[in-house]
Amino acid sequence: MEKKQWQDPTLETL
Amino acid sequence: MEAWGDTAVAIDAGCAIWRREGCLASEMRGETILFSLGSGKYYNLGVVGGRIWELLEAPRGALDLTDALTAEFDVERERCARQVDGFLRMLLREALIEVRPA
């Protein structure tokens, strides 16, 4: 199974 | 042992981590938007953050999270572990998760 693209997780307050 | 829900705690490898009650999650364009009933704040967790939030439905350790994410995403384990640790600390600072020490 092809792996998904990684994005460093962030917690953005709206 | 009592769980910690404030910021005065370190997240060690053996800790169990899970979502705090009182948050509503919704998906928007693949990203997870979170609403805290306690604070009235909205958060954007992004794609990977949203996946971490899903995984925290049941108590898990940070290493377990890293295992799950490296299996799903194209990322080196060391980078994943470091990013997960930082993200969990952000969630804890906003009182969105609870941590039970090992």
PDB file of N, CA and C in Angstrom, chain B residues 18-77:
ATOM      1  N   TRP B  18      -4.847  10.180  25.804  1.00  0.00           N
ATOM      2  CA  TRP B  18      -6.134  10.058  25.118  1.00  0.00           C
ATOM      3  C   TRP B  18      -6.818  11.415  25.070  1.00  0.00           C
ATOM      4  N   ARG B  19      -7.872  11.468  24.236  1.00  0.00           N
ATOM      5  CA  ARG B  19      -8.618  12.715  24.067  1.00  0.00           C
ATOM      6  C   ARG B  19      -9.349  13.096  25.344  1.00  0.00           C
ATOM      7  N   ARG B  20      -9.371  14.375  25.610  1.00  0.00           N
ATOM      8  CA  ARG B  20     -10.180  14.861  26.709  1.00  0.00           C
ATOM      9  C   ARG B  20     -11.626  14.993  26.224  1.00  0.00           C
ATOM     10  N   GLU B  21     -12.562  14.769  27.115  1.00  0.00           N
ATOM     11  CA  GLU B  21     -13.965  14.912  26.734  1.00  0.00           C
ATOM     12  C   GLU B  21     -14.294  16.388  26.518  1.00  0.00           C
ATOM     13  N   GLY B  22     -15.329  16.627  25.714  1.00  0.00           N
ATOM     14  CA  GLY B  22     -15.764  18.004  25.522  1.00  0.00           C
ATOM     15  C   GLY B  22     -15.210  18.651  24.273  1.00  0.00           C
ATOM     16  N   CYS B  23     -14.819  17.837  23.290  1.00  0.00           N
ATOM     17  CA  CYS B  23     -14.341  18.375  22.024  1.00  0.00           C
ATOM     18  C   CYS B  23     -15.160  17.775  20.886  1.00  0.00           C
ATOM     19  N   LEU B  24     -15.487  18.605  19.919  1.00  0.00           N
ATOM     20  CA  LEU B  24     -16.191  18.144  18.730  1.00  0.00           C
ATOM     21  C   LEU B  24     -15.251  18.276  17.547  1.00  0.00           C
ATOM     22  N   ALA B  25     -15.186  17.235  16.732  1.00  0.00           N
ATOM     23  CA  ALA B  25     -14.293  17.252  15.574  1.00  0.00           C
ATOM     24  C   ALA B  25     -15.106  17.170  14.295  1.00  0.00           C
ATOM     25  N   SER B  26     -14.638  17.875  13.274  1.00  0.00           N
ATOM     26  CA  SER B  26     -15.287  17.842  11.976  1.00  0.00           C
ATOM     27  C   SER B  26     -14.204  17.927  10.907  1.00  0.00           C
ATOM     28  N   GLU B  27     -14.440  17.259   9.789  1.00  0.00           N
ATOM     29  CA  GLU B  27     -13.442  17.268   8.727  1.00  0.00           C
ATOM     30  C   GLU B  27     -13.775  18.320   7.686  1.00  0.00           C
ATOM     31  N   MET B  28     -12.761  19.041   7.242  1.00  0.00           N
ATOM     32  CA  MET B  28     -12.946  20.040   6.200  1.00  0.00           C
ATOM     33  C   MET B  28     -11.769  19.958   5.242  1.00  0.00           C
ATOM     34  N   ARG B  29     -12.048  19.586   4.001  1.00  0.00           N
ATOM     35  CA  ARG B  29     -10.992  19.465   2.985  1.00  0.00           C
ATOM     36  C   ARG B  29      -9.859  18.569   3.457  1.00  0.00           C
ATOM     37  N   GLY B  30     -10.215  17.503   4.125  1.00  0.00           N
ATOM     38  CA  GLY B  30      -9.211  16.538   4.558  1.00  0.00           C
ATOM     39  C   GLY B  30      -8.531  16.891   5.860  1.00  0.00           C
ATOM     40  N   GLU B  31      -8.752  18.110   6.344  1.00  0.00           N
ATOM     41  CA  GLU B  31      -8.154  18.515   7.611  1.00  0.00           C
ATOM     42  C   GLU B  31      -9.196  18.420   8.717  1.00  0.00           C
ATOM     43  N   THR B  32      -8.726  18.264   9.930  1.00  0.00           N
ATOM     44  CA  THR B  32      -9.640  18.125  11.066  1.00  0.00           C
ATOM     45  C   THR B  32      -9.751  19.439  11.817  1.00  0.00           C
ATOM     46  N   ILE B  33     -10.984  19.910  11.954  1.00  0.00           N
ATOM     47  CA  ILE B  33     -11.272  21.107  12.737  1.00  0.00           C
ATOM     48  C   ILE B  33     -11.856  20.656  14.066  1.00  0.00           C
ATOM     49  N   LEU B  34     -11.323  21.207  15.128  1.00  0.00           N
ATOM     50  CA  LEU B  34     -11.727  20.802  16.470  1.00  0.00           C
ATOM     51  C   LEU B  34     -12.353  21.988  17.187  1.00  0.00           C
ATOM     52  N   PHE B  35     -13.421  21.715  17.908  1.00  0.00           N
ATOM     53  CA  PHE B  35     -14.054  22.758  18.706  1.00  0.00           C
ATOM     54  C   PHE B  35     -14.064  22.321  20.154  1.00  0.00           C
ATOM     55  N   SER B  36     -13.483  23.123  21.022  1.00  0.00           N
ATOM     56  CA  SER B  36     -13.463  22.824  22.451  1.00  0.00           C
ATOM     57  C   SER B  36     -14.647  23.493  23.124  1.00  0.00           C
ATOM     58  N   LEU B  37     -15.539  22.685  23.663  1.00  0.00           N
ATOM     59  CA  LEU B  37     -16.697  23.239  24.365  1.00  0.00           C
ATOM     60  C   LEU B  37     -16.256  23.996  25.610  1.00  0.00           C
ATOM     61  N   GLY B  38     -15.144  23.566  26.194  1.00  0.00           N
ATOM     62  CA  GLY B  38     -14.674  24.193  27.420  1.00  0.00           C
ATOM     63  C   GLY B  38     -14.162  25.601  27.212  1.00  0.00           C
ATOM     64  N   SER B  39     -13.386  25.795  26.150  1.00  0.00           N
ATOM     65  CA  SER B  39     -12.756  27.098  25.930  1.00  0.00           C
ATOM     66  C   SER B  39     -13.465  27.927  24.870  1.00  0.00           C
ATOM     67  N   GLY B  40     -14.297  27.271  24.049  1.00  0.00           N
ATOM     68  CA  GLY B  40     -14.945  27.989  22.957  1.00  0.00           C
ATOM     69  C   GLY B  40     -14.020  28.249  21.790  1.00  0.00           C
ATOM     70  N   LYS B  41     -12.886  27.573  21.763  1.00  0.00           N
ATOM     71  CA  LYS B  41     -11.913  27.787  20.693  1.00  0.00           C
ATOM     72  C   LYS B  41     -12.052  26.732  19.602  1.00  0.00           C
ATOM     73  N   TYR B  42     -11.779  27.175  18.386  1.00  0.00           N
ATOM     74  CA  TYR B  42     -11.648  26.257  17.261  1.00  0.00           C
ATOM     75  C   TYR B  42     -10.165  26.060  16.973  1.00  0.00           C
ATOM     76  N   TYR B  43      -9.834  24.849  16.544  1.00  0.00           N
ATOM     77  CA  TYR B  43      -8.455  24.544  16.164  1.00  0.00           C
ATOM     78  C   TYR B  43      -8.457  23.832  14.820  1.00  0.00           C
ATOM     79  N   ASN B  44      -7.413  24.076  14.056  1.00  0.00           N
ATOM     80  CA  ASN B  44      -7.175  23.281  12.853  1.00  0.00           C
ATOM     81  C   ASN B  44      -6.009  22.347  13.143  1.00  0.00           C
ATOM     82  N   LEU B  45      -6.284  21.046  13.095  1.00  0.00           N
ATOM     83  CA  LEU B  45      -5.249  20.059  13.391  1.00  0.00           C
ATOM     84  C   LEU B  45      -4.519  19.608  12.133  1.00  0.00           C
ATOM     85  N   GLY B  46      -5.018  20.017  10.973  1.00  0.00           N
ATOM     86  CA  GLY B  46      -4.391  19.580   9.735  1.00  0.00           C
ATOM     87  C   GLY B  46      -4.681  18.116   9.447  1.00  0.00           C
ATOM     88  N   VAL B  47      -3.944  17.557   8.511  1.00  0.00           N
ATOM     89  CA  VAL B  47      -4.174  16.170   8.091  1.00  0.00           C
ATOM     90  C   VAL B  47      -3.581  15.184   9.094  1.00  0.00           C
ATOM     91  N   VAL B  48      -2.301  15.324   9.354  1.00  0.00           N
ATOM     92  CA  VAL B  48      -1.633  14.376  10.256  1.00  0.00           C
ATOM     93  C   VAL B  48      -2.132  14.566  11.692  1.00  0.00           C
ATOM     94  N   GLY B  49      -2.319  15.812  12.088  1.00  0.00           N
ATOM     95  CA  GLY B  49      -2.853  16.068  13.424  1.00  0.00           C
ATOM     96  C   GLY B  49      -4.230  15.454  13.600  1.00  0.00           C
ATOM     97  N   GLY B  50      -5.019  15.505  12.538  1.00  0.00           N
ATOM     98  CA  GLY B  50      -6.344  14.890  12.587  1.00  0.00           C
ATOM     99  C   GLY B  50      -6.267  13.389  12.750  1.00  0.00           C
ATOM    100  N   ARG B  51      -5.289  12.795  12.086  1.00  0.00           N
ATOM    101  CA  ARG B  51      -5.109  11.339  12.217  1.00  0.00           C
ATOM    102  C   ARG B  51      -4.677  10.978  13.644  1.00  0.00           C
ATOM    103  N   ILE B  52      -3.798  11.802  14.201  1.00  0.00           N
ATOM    104  CA  ILE B  52      -3.383  11.572  15.591  1.00  0.00           C
ATOM    105  C   ILE B  52      -4.599  11.676  16.513  1.00  0.00           C
ATOM    106  N   TRP B  53      -5.441  12.661  16.256  1.00  0.00           N
ATOM    107  CA  TRP B  53      -6.651  12.840  17.070  1.00  0.00           C
ATOM    108  C   TRP B  53      -7.546  11.603  16.982  1.00  0.00           C
ATOM    109  N   GLU B  54      -7.678  11.061  15.783  1.00  0.00           N
ATOM    110  CA  GLU B  54      -8.462   9.829  15.609  1.00  0.00           C
ATOM    111  C   GLU B  54      -7.874   8.697  16.443  1.00  0.00           C
ATOM    112  N   LEU B  55      -6.557   8.571  16.371  1.00  0.00           N
ATOM    113  CA  LEU B  55      -5.892   7.469  17.069  1.00  0.00           C
ATOM    114  C   LEU B  55      -6.006   7.597  18.585  1.00  0.00           C
ATOM    115  N   LEU B  56      -6.211   8.818  19.063  1.00  0.00           N
ATOM    116  CA  LEU B  56      -6.290   9.041  20.511  1.00  0.00           C
ATOM    117  C   LEU B  56      -7.696   8.801  21.061  1.00  0.00           C
ATOM    118  N   GLU B  57      -8.543   8.186  20.257  1.00  0.00           N
ATOM    119  CA  GLU B  57      -9.885   7.855  20.741  1.00  0.00           C
ATOM    120  C   GLU B  57      -9.784   6.917  21.946  1.00  0.00           C
ATOM    121  N   ALA B  58      -8.809   6.032  21.902  1.00  0.00           N
ATOM    122  CA  ALA B  58      -8.522   5.146  23.033  1.00  0.00           C
ATOM    123  C   ALA B  58      -7.117   5.470  23.538  1.00  0.00           C
ATOM    124  N   PRO B  59      -6.859   5.234  24.829  1.00  0.00           N
ATOM    125  CA  PRO B  59      -5.530   5.546  25.374  1.00  0.00           C
ATOM    126  C   PRO B  59      -4.415   4.829  24.617  1.00  0.00           C
ATOM    127  N   ARG B  60      -3.383   5.588  24.277  1.00  0.00           N
ATOM    128  CA  ARG B  60      -2.231   5.049  23.552  1.00  0.00           C
ATOM    129  C   ARG B  60      -0.963   5.676  24.089  1.00  0.00           C
ATOM    130  N   GLY B  61       0.136   5.017  23.830  1.00  0.00           N
ATOM    131  CA  GLY B  61       1.430   5.588  24.152  1.00  0.00           C
ATOM    132  C   GLY B  61       1.986   6.328  22.945  1.00  0.00           C
ATOM    133  N   ALA B  62       2.961   7.203  23.193  1.00  0.00           N
ATOM    134  CA  ALA B  62       3.561   7.972  22.100  1.00  0.00           C
ATOM    135  C   ALA B  62       4.248   7.047  21.098  1.00  0.00           C
ATOM    136  N   LEU B  63       4.861   5.979  21.590  1.00  0.00           N
ATOM    137  CA  LEU B  63       5.536   5.041  20.692  1.00  0.00           C
ATOM    138  C   LEU B  63       4.527   4.322  19.807  1.00  0.00           C
ATOM    139  N   ASP B  64       3.393   4.003  20.384  1.00  0.00           N
ATOM    140  CA  ASP B  64       2.319   3.350  19.631  1.00  0.00           C
ATOM    141  C   ASP B  64       1.818   4.274  18.519  1.00  0.00           C
ATOM    142  N   LEU B  65       1.688   5.551  18.848  1.00  0.00           N
ATOM    143  CA  LEU B  65       1.278   6.534  17.841  1.00  0.00           C
ATOM    144  C   LEU B  65       2.295   6.594  16.703  1.00  0.00           C
ATOM    145  N   THR B  66       3.559   6.618  17.069  1.00  0.00           N
ATOM    146  CA  THR B  66       4.618   6.685  16.062  1.00  0.00           C
ATOM    147  C   THR B  66       4.591   5.456  15.164  1.00  0.00           C
ATOM    148  N   ASP B  67       4.379   4.293  15.759  1.00  0.00           N
ATOM    149  CA  ASP B  67       4.281   3.059  14.971  1.00  0.00           C
ATOM    150  C   ASP B  67       3.156   3.162  13.943  1.00  0.00           C
ATOM    151  N   ALA B  68       1.996   3.618  14.407  1.00  0.00           N
ATOM    152  CA  ALA B  68       0.827   3.701  13.525  1.00  0.00           C
ATOM    153  C   ALA B  68       1.062   4.705  12.395  1.00  0.00           C
ATOM    154  N   LEU B  69       1.671   5.832  12.727  1.00  0.00           N
ATOM    155  CA  LEU B  69       1.855   6.890  11.726  1.00  0.00           C
ATOM    156  C   LEU B  69       2.926   6.531  10.702  1.00  0.00           C
ATOM    157  N   THR B  70       4.005   5.911  11.150  1.00  0.00           N
ATOM    158  CA  THR B  70       5.057   5.539  10.198  1.00  0.00           C
ATOM    159  C   THR B  70       4.580   4.435   9.259  1.00  0.00           C
ATOM    160  N   ALA B  71       3.587   3.666   9.703  1.00  0.00           N
ATOM    161  CA  ALA B  71       3.017   2.640   8.829  1.00  0.00           C
ATOM    162  C   ALA B  71       2.129   3.264   7.753  1.00  0.00           C
ATOM    163  N   GLU B  72       1.554   4.419   8.062  1.00  0.00           N
ATOM    164  CA  GLU B  72       0.609   5.062   7.144  1.00  0.00           C
ATOM    165  C   GLU B  72       1.238   6.140   6.278  1.00  0.00           C
ATOM    166  N   PHE B  73       2.231   6.843   6.845  1.00  0.00           N
ATOM    167  CA  PHE B  73       2.779   8.015   6.166  1.00  0.00           C
ATOM    168  C   PHE B  73       4.240   7.798   5.780  1.00  0.00           C
ATOM    169  N   ASP B  74       4.639   8.504   4.746  1.00  0.00           N
ATOM    170  CA  ASP B  74       6.009   8.430   4.260  1.00  0.00           C
ATOM    171  C   ASP B  74       6.875   9.390   5.077  1.00  0.00           C
ATOM    172  N   VAL B  75       7.386   8.895   6.189  1.00  0.00           N
ATOM    173  CA  VAL B  75       8.162   9.739   7.097  1.00  0.00           C
ATOM    174  C   VAL B  75       9.165   8.875   7.852  1.00  0.00           C
ATOM    175  N   GLU B  76      10.337   9.453   8.097  1.00  0.00           N
ATOM    176  CA  GLU B  76      11.336   8.733   8.890  1.00  0.00           C
ATOM    177  C   GLU B  76      10.864   8.644  10.334  1.00  0.00           C
ATOM    178  N   ARG B  77      11.182   7.537  10.958  1.00  0.00           N
ATOM    179  CA  ARG B  77      10.680   7.286  12.312  1.00  0.00           C
ATOM    180  C   ARG B  77      11.134   8.359  13.311  1.00  0.00           C
TER     181      ARG B  77
END
